[in-house]
Coordinates of C-alpha atoms in Angstrom, one line a residue:
Chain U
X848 CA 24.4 35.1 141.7
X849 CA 26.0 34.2 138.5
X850 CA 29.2 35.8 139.4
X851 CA 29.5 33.0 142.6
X852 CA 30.4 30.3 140.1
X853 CA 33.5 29.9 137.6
X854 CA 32.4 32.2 135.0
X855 CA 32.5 29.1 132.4
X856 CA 29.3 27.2 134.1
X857 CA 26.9 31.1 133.1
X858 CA 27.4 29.7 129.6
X859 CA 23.9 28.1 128.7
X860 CA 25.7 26.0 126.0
X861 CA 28.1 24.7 128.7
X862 CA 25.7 23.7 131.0
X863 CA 23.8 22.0 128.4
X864 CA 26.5 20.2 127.4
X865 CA 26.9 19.2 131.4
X866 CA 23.2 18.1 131.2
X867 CA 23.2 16.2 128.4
X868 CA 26.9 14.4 129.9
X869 CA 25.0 13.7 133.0
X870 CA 22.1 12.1 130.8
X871 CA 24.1 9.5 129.2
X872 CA 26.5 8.5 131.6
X873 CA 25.8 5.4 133.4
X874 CA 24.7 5.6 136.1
X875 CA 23.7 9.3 136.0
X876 CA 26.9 11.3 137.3
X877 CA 28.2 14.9 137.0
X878 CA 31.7 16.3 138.5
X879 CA 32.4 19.6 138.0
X880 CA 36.0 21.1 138.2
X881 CA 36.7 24.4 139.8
X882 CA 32.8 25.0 140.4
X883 CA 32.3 28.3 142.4
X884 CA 34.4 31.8 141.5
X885 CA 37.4 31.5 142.9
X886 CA 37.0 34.4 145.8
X887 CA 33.6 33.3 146.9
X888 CA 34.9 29.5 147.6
X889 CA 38.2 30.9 149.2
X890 CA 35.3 33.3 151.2
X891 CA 33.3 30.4 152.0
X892 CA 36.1 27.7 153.2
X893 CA 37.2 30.4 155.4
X894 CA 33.9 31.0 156.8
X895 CA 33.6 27.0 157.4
X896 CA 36.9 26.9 159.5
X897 CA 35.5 29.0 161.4
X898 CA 31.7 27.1 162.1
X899 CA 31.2 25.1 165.2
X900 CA 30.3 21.4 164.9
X901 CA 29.2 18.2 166.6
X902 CA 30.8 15.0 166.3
X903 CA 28.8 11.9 165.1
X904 CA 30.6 8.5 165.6
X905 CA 29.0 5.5 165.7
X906 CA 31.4 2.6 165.5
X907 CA 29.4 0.2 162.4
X908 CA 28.4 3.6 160.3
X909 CA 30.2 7.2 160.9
X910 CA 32.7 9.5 162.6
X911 CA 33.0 13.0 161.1
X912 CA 31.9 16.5 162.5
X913 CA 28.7 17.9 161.4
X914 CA 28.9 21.6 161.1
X915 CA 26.8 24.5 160.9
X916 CA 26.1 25.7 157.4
X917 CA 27.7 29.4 156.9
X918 CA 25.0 31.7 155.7
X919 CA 27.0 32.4 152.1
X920 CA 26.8 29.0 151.6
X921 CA 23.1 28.2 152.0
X922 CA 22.1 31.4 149.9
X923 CA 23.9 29.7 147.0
X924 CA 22.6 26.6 148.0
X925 CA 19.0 28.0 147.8
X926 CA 19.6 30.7 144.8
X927 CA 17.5 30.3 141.7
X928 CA 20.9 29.6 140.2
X929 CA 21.5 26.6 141.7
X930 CA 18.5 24.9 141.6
X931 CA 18.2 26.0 138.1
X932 CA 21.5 24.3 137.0
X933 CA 19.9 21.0 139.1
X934 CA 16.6 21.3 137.2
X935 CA 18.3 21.6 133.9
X936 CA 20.6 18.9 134.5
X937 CA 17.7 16.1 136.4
X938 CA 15.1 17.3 133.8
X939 CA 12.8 17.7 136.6
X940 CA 11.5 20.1 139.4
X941 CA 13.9 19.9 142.5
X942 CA 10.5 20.3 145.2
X943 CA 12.7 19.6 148.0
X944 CA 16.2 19.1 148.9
X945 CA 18.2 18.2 152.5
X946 CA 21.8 19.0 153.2
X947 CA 24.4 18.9 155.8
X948 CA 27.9 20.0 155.9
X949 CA 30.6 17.5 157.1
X950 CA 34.4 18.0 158.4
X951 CA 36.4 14.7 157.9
X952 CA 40.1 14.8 159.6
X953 CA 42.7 11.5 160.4
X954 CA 40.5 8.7 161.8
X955 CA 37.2 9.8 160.6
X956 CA 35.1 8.1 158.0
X957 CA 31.2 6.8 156.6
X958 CA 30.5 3.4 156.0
X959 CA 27.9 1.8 153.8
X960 CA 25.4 1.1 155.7
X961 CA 22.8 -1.8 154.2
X962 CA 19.9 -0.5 156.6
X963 CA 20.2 2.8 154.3
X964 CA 17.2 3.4 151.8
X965 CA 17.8 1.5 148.1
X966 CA 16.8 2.1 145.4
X967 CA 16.8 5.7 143.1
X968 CA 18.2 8.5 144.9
X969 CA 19.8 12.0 143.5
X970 CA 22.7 12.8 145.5
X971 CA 25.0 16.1 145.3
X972 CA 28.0 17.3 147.2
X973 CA 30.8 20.5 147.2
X974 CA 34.3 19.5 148.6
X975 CA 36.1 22.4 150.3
X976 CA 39.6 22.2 151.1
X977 CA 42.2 24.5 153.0
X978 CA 45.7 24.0 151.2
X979 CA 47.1 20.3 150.2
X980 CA 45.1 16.8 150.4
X981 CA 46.2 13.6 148.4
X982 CA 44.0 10.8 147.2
X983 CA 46.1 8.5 149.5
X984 CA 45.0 9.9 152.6
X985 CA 41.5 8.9 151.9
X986 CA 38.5 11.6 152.6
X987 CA 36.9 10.8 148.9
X988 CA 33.3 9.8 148.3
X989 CA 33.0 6.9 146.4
X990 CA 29.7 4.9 145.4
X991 CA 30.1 0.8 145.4
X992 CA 27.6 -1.3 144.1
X993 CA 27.8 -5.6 145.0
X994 CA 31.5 -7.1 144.8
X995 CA 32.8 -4.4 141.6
X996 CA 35.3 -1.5 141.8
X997 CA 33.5 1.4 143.4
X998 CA 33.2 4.1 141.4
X999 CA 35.0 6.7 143.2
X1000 CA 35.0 10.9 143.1
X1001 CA 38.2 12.0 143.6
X1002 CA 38.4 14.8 146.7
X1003 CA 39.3 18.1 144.7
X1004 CA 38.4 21.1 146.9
X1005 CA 35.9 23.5 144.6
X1006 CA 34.7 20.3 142.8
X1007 CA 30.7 19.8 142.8
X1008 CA 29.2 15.8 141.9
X1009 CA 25.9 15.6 141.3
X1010 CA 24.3 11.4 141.1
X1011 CA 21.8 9.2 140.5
X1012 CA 22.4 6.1 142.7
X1013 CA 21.1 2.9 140.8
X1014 CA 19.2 -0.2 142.5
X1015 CA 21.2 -1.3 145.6
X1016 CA 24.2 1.2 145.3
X1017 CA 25.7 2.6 148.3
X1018 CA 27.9 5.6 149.2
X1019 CA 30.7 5.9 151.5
X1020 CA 33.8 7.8 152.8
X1021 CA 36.9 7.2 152.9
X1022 CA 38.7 6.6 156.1
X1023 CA 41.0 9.6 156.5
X1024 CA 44.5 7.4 157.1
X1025 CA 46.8 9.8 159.4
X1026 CA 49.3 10.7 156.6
X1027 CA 46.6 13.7 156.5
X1028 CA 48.2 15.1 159.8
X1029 CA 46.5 18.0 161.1
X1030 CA 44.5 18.2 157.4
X1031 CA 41.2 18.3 157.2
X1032 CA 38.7 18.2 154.3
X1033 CA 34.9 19.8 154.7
X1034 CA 31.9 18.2 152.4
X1035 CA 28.5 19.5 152.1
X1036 CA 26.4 16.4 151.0
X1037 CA 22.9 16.6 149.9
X1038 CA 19.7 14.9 148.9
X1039 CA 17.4 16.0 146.3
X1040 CA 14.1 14.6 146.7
Chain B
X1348 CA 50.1 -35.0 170.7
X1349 CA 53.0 -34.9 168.7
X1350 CA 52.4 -32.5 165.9
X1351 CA 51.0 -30.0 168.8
X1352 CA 54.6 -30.5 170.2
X1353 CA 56.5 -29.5 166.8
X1354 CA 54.9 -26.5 166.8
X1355 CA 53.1 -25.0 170.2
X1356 CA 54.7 -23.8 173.4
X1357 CA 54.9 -27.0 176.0
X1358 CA 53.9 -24.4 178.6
X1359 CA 50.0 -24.7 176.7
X1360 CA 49.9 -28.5 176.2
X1361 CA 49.6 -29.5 180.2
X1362 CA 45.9 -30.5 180.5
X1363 CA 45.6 -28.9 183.5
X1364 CA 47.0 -25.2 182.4
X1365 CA 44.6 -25.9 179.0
X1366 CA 41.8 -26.1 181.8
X1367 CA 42.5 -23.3 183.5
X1368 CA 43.1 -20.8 179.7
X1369 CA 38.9 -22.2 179.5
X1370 CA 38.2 -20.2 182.3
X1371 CA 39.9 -17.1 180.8
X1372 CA 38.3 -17.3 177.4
X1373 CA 35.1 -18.1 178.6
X1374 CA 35.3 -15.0 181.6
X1375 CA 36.5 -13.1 178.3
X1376 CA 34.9 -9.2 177.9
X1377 CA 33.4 -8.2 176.4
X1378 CA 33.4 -11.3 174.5
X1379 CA 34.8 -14.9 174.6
X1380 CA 38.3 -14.5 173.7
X1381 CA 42.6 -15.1 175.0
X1382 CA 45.8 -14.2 173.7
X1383 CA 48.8 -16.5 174.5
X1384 CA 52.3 -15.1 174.2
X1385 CA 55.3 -17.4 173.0
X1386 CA 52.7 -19.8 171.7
X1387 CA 54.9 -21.1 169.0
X1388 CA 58.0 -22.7 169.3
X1389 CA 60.2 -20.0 169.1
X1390 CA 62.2 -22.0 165.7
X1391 CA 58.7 -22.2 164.1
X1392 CA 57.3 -18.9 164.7
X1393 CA 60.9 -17.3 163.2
X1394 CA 60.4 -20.3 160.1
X1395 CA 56.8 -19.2 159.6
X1396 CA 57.7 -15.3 159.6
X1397 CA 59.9 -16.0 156.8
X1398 CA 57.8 -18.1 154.7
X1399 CA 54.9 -15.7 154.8
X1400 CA 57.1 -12.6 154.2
X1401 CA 58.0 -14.5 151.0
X1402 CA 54.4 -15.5 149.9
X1403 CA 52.4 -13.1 147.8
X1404 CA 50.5 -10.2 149.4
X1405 CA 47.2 -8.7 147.5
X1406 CA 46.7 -5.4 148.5
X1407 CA 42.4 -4.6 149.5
X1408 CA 40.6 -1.9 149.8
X1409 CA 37.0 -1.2 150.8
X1410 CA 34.5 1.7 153.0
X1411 CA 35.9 -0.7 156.3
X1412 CA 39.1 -1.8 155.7
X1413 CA 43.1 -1.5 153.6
X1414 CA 45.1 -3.9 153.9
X1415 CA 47.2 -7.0 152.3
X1416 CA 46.4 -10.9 152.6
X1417 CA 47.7 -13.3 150.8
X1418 CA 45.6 -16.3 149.2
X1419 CA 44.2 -19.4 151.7
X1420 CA 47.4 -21.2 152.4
X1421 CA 46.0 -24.4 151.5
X1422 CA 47.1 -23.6 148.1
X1423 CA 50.5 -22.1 149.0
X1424 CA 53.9 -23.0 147.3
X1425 CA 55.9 -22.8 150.4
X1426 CA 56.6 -26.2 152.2
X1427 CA 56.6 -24.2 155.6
X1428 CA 52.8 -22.6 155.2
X1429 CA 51.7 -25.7 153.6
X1430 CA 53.0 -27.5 157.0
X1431 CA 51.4 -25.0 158.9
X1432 CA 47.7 -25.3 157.3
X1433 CA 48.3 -28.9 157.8
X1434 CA 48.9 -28.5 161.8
X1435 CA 45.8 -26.1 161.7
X1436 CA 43.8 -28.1 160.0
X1437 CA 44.5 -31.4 162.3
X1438 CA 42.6 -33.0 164.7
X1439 CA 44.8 -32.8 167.2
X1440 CA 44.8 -29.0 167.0
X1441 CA 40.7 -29.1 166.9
X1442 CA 41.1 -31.0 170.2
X1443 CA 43.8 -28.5 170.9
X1444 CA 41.0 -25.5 170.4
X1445 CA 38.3 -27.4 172.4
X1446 CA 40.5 -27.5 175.4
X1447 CA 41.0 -23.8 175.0
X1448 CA 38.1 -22.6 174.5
X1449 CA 35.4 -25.1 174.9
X1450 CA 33.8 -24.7 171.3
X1451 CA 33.9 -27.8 169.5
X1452 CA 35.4 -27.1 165.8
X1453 CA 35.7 -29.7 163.0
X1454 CA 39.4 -30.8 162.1
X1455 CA 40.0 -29.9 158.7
X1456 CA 37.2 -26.8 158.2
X1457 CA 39.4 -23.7 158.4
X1458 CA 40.2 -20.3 156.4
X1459 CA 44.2 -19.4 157.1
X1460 CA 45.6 -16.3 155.4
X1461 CA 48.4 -14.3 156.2
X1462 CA 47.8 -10.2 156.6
X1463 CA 49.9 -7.5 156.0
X1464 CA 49.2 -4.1 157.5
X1465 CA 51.8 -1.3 156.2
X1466 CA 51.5 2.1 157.5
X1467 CA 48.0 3.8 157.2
X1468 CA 46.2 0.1 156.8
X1469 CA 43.7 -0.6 158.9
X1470 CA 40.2 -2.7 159.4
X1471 CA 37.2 -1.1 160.7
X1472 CA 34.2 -2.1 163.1
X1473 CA 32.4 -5.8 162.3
X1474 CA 31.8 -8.6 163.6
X1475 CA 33.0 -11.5 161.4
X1476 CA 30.4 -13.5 161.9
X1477 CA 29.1 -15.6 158.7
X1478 CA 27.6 -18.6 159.1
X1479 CA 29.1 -21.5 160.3
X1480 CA 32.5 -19.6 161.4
X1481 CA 33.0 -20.8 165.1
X1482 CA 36.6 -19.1 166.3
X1483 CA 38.4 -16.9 165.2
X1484 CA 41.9 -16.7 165.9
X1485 CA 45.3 -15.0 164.9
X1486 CA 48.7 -15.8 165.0
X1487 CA 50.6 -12.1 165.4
X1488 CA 54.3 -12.5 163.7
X1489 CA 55.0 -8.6 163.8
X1490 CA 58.1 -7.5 165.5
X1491 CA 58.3 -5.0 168.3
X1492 CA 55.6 -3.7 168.1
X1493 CA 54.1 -1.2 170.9
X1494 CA 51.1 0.5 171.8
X1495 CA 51.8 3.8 170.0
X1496 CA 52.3 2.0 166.7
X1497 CA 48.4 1.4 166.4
X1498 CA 47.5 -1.8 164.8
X1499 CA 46.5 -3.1 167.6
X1500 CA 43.2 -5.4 167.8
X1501 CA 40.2 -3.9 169.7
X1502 CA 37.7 -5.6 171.0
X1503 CA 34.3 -3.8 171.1
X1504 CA 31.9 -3.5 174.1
X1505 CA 28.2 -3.7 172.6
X1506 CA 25.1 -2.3 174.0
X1507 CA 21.2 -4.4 172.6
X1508 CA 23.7 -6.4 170.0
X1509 CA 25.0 -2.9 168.5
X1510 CA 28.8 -1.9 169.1
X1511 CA 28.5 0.7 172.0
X1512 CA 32.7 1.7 172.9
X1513 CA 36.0 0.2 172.4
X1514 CA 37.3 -2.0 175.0
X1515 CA 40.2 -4.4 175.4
X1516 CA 43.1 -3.5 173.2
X1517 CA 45.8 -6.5 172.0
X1518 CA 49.0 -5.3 170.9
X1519 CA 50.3 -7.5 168.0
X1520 CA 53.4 -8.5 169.4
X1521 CA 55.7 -10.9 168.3
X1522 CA 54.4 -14.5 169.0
X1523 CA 51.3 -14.1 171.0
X1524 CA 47.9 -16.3 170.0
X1525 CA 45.1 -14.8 169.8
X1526 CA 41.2 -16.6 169.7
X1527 CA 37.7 -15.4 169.9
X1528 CA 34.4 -16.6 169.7
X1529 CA 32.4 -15.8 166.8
X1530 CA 29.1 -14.5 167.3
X1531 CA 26.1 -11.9 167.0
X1532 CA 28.6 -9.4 169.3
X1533 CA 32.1 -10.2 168.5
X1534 CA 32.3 -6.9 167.0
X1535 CA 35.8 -5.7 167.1
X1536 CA 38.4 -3.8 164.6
X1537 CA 42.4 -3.4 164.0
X1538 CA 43.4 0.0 164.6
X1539 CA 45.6 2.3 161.8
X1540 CA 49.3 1.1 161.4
X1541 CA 50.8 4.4 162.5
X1542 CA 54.1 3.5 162.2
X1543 CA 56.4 2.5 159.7
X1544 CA 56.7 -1.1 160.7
X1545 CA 54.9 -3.9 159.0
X1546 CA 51.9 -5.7 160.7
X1547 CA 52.1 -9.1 159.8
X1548 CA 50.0 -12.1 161.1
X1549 CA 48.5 -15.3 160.1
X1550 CA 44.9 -16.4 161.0
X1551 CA 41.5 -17.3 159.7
X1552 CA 38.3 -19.1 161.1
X1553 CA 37.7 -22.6 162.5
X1554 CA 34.0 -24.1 161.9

């Protein structure tokens, strides 16, 4: 399994150092640069073009296609590895944990949604992208709490964010403006109970 | 009468013609609402553009919207806007709104902003209500703009008080009035500037 991620994260010492990051930022927050091994994120974006989906659009909340989760991916997803790297980092046993994969293109988008459930939550999500996307065109997930700047997480395909959500703080995504063109951008987003 | 006749379309101040535009607003779907082309004088409208392409535009961003507005005009610099926000704000253009629309709004008690949508802005699905806002309305001071530039302002069917599909779309061409009733329903949205013109208009709330 270790060979799936960039060969810098199987260093104990570096994920320690993640952990202990992730510990003492406020509120709780990991991003990860060029996560996964370089083949096996290329292998997996490939596999995710080719995934059917369903679309979800509600006018007040959501527009985006939810799509099925290629096998590759949910092995990771469920490898000792992973939830290992989770445990270390939260300090805690991951018991249970839900996920859903997501393709956002021009027009689509997630809104906060106040009927959503406050309070502590431990969110995580992998951005895959196929060739160029620009901050400008929107498709990032950001994480906005009362009238302040949202804290936003830029969308870097191969990046992995892992957060603790804080009191009444919601999460949202971007509208994808149609500068993107034909682009699209694919996030799996997940809940760790 | 006479500060209605500086600055709206004689066609819309014949009593009779006001009566009639009730019916329309009120027969509104899939909520109250009008839009009234060459509303301004033309003199004023092509004064006003100019004034509020000088003022200052703050750019904002947010989960449902991107776009520019500049500060309540009440506070503007510019002798035009200032003129303006006082014709908004006068009784004569509350009495003007009544006729229109049959919802009785206080002279004076107004928000008026001007917005700027550039290419890729846009404002997603609410329903402006907050309490005490009675119209809405919008004065659209863009130029040439059609259908396929987006931008346009969609009213939203709803279904038990939630938005259910997109319905009317008002292109925000040059001159026309818009006005809508505030309420529970009045969900609606401005589509994505897709083109490279700007969107400018100038509106707020009446309460």
């Amino acid at each position: 399994m270790e060979n799936r991620v960039n060969g810098l994260y199987n260093y104990p010492s570096v994920i320690e150092q993640a952990a202990t990051s992730f510990r003492r930022s406020k509120p709780n927050m990991l991003f990860l640069k060029d996560f996964l091994e370089k083949d096996f994120y290329n292998k997996i974006t490939d596999e995710i073009k080719k995934v059917n989906g369903i679309e979800r659009y509600k006018l007040d909340k959501e527009k985006y296609s939810e799509l099925e989760i290629p096998n590759s991916l949910d092995d990771f997803l469920k490898s000792e590895f992973f939830i290992g790297l989770l445990q270390e980092t939260l300090g805690k046993k991951v018991n249970e944990m839900n996920y859903s994969l997501k393709k956002f293109g021009h027009g689509d988008f997630s809104l906060i949604h106040d009927d959503e459930v406050l309070g502590k939550r431990i969110d995580f999500f992998f951005t895959f992208i196929e060739g160029e996307w620009k901050q400008e065109w929107g498709g990032y997930n950001a994480y906005s709490k009362g009238d302040g700047e949202p804290l936003i997480f830029p969308a870097e395909g191969n990046s992995f964010c892992l957060i603790i959500t804080e009191g009444e703080m919601f999460d949202f995504v971007k509208y994808v403006k149609h500068f993107a063109g034909k682009n699209v951008i694919y996030k799996l987003e997940g809940r760790i109970k | 009468m006479n500060i209605l006749r500086q600055w709206i379309n004689e066609k819309y101040l014949d009593e009779e013609k006001l009566s009639d535009l009730q019916w329309k607003f009120v027969e509104g779907r899939p909520f109250e609402n009008i839009f009234l082309d060459d509303f301004l004088n033309e003199e004023k409208a092509n004064i006003l553009r100019e004034a509020l392409l000088g003022d200052e535009f703050i750019h904002k961003e947010s989960d449902l919207f991107s776009f520019s507005q500049t500060t309540d005009l009440e506070k503007s610099k510019s002798e035009i806007l200032k003129s303006f926000y006082l014709f908004v704000s006068s009784r004569e253009f509350a009495e003007f709104i009544k006729m229109l629309t049959g919802v009785h709004v206080r002279a004076g008690a107004l928000d008026l902003a001007g917005s700027l949508y550039k290419s890729g802005d846009y404002l997603l699905c609410h329903d402006d209500k907050l309490e005490d806002r009675k119209v809405a309305y919008i004065l659209y001071l863009s130029v040439n703009f059609e259908e396929e530039d987006g931008g346009s302002f969609v009213l939203i069917e709803n279904e038990n008080g939630k938005p259910s599909k997109e319905g009317k779309k008002i292109i925000p061409r040059w001159n026309r009035f818009m006005v809508f009733k505030v309420s529970d329903v009045s969900f609606h949205a401005v589509e994505e500037n897709l083109s490279d013109k700007e969107r400018l208009a100038i509106g707020g709330w009446l309460h």
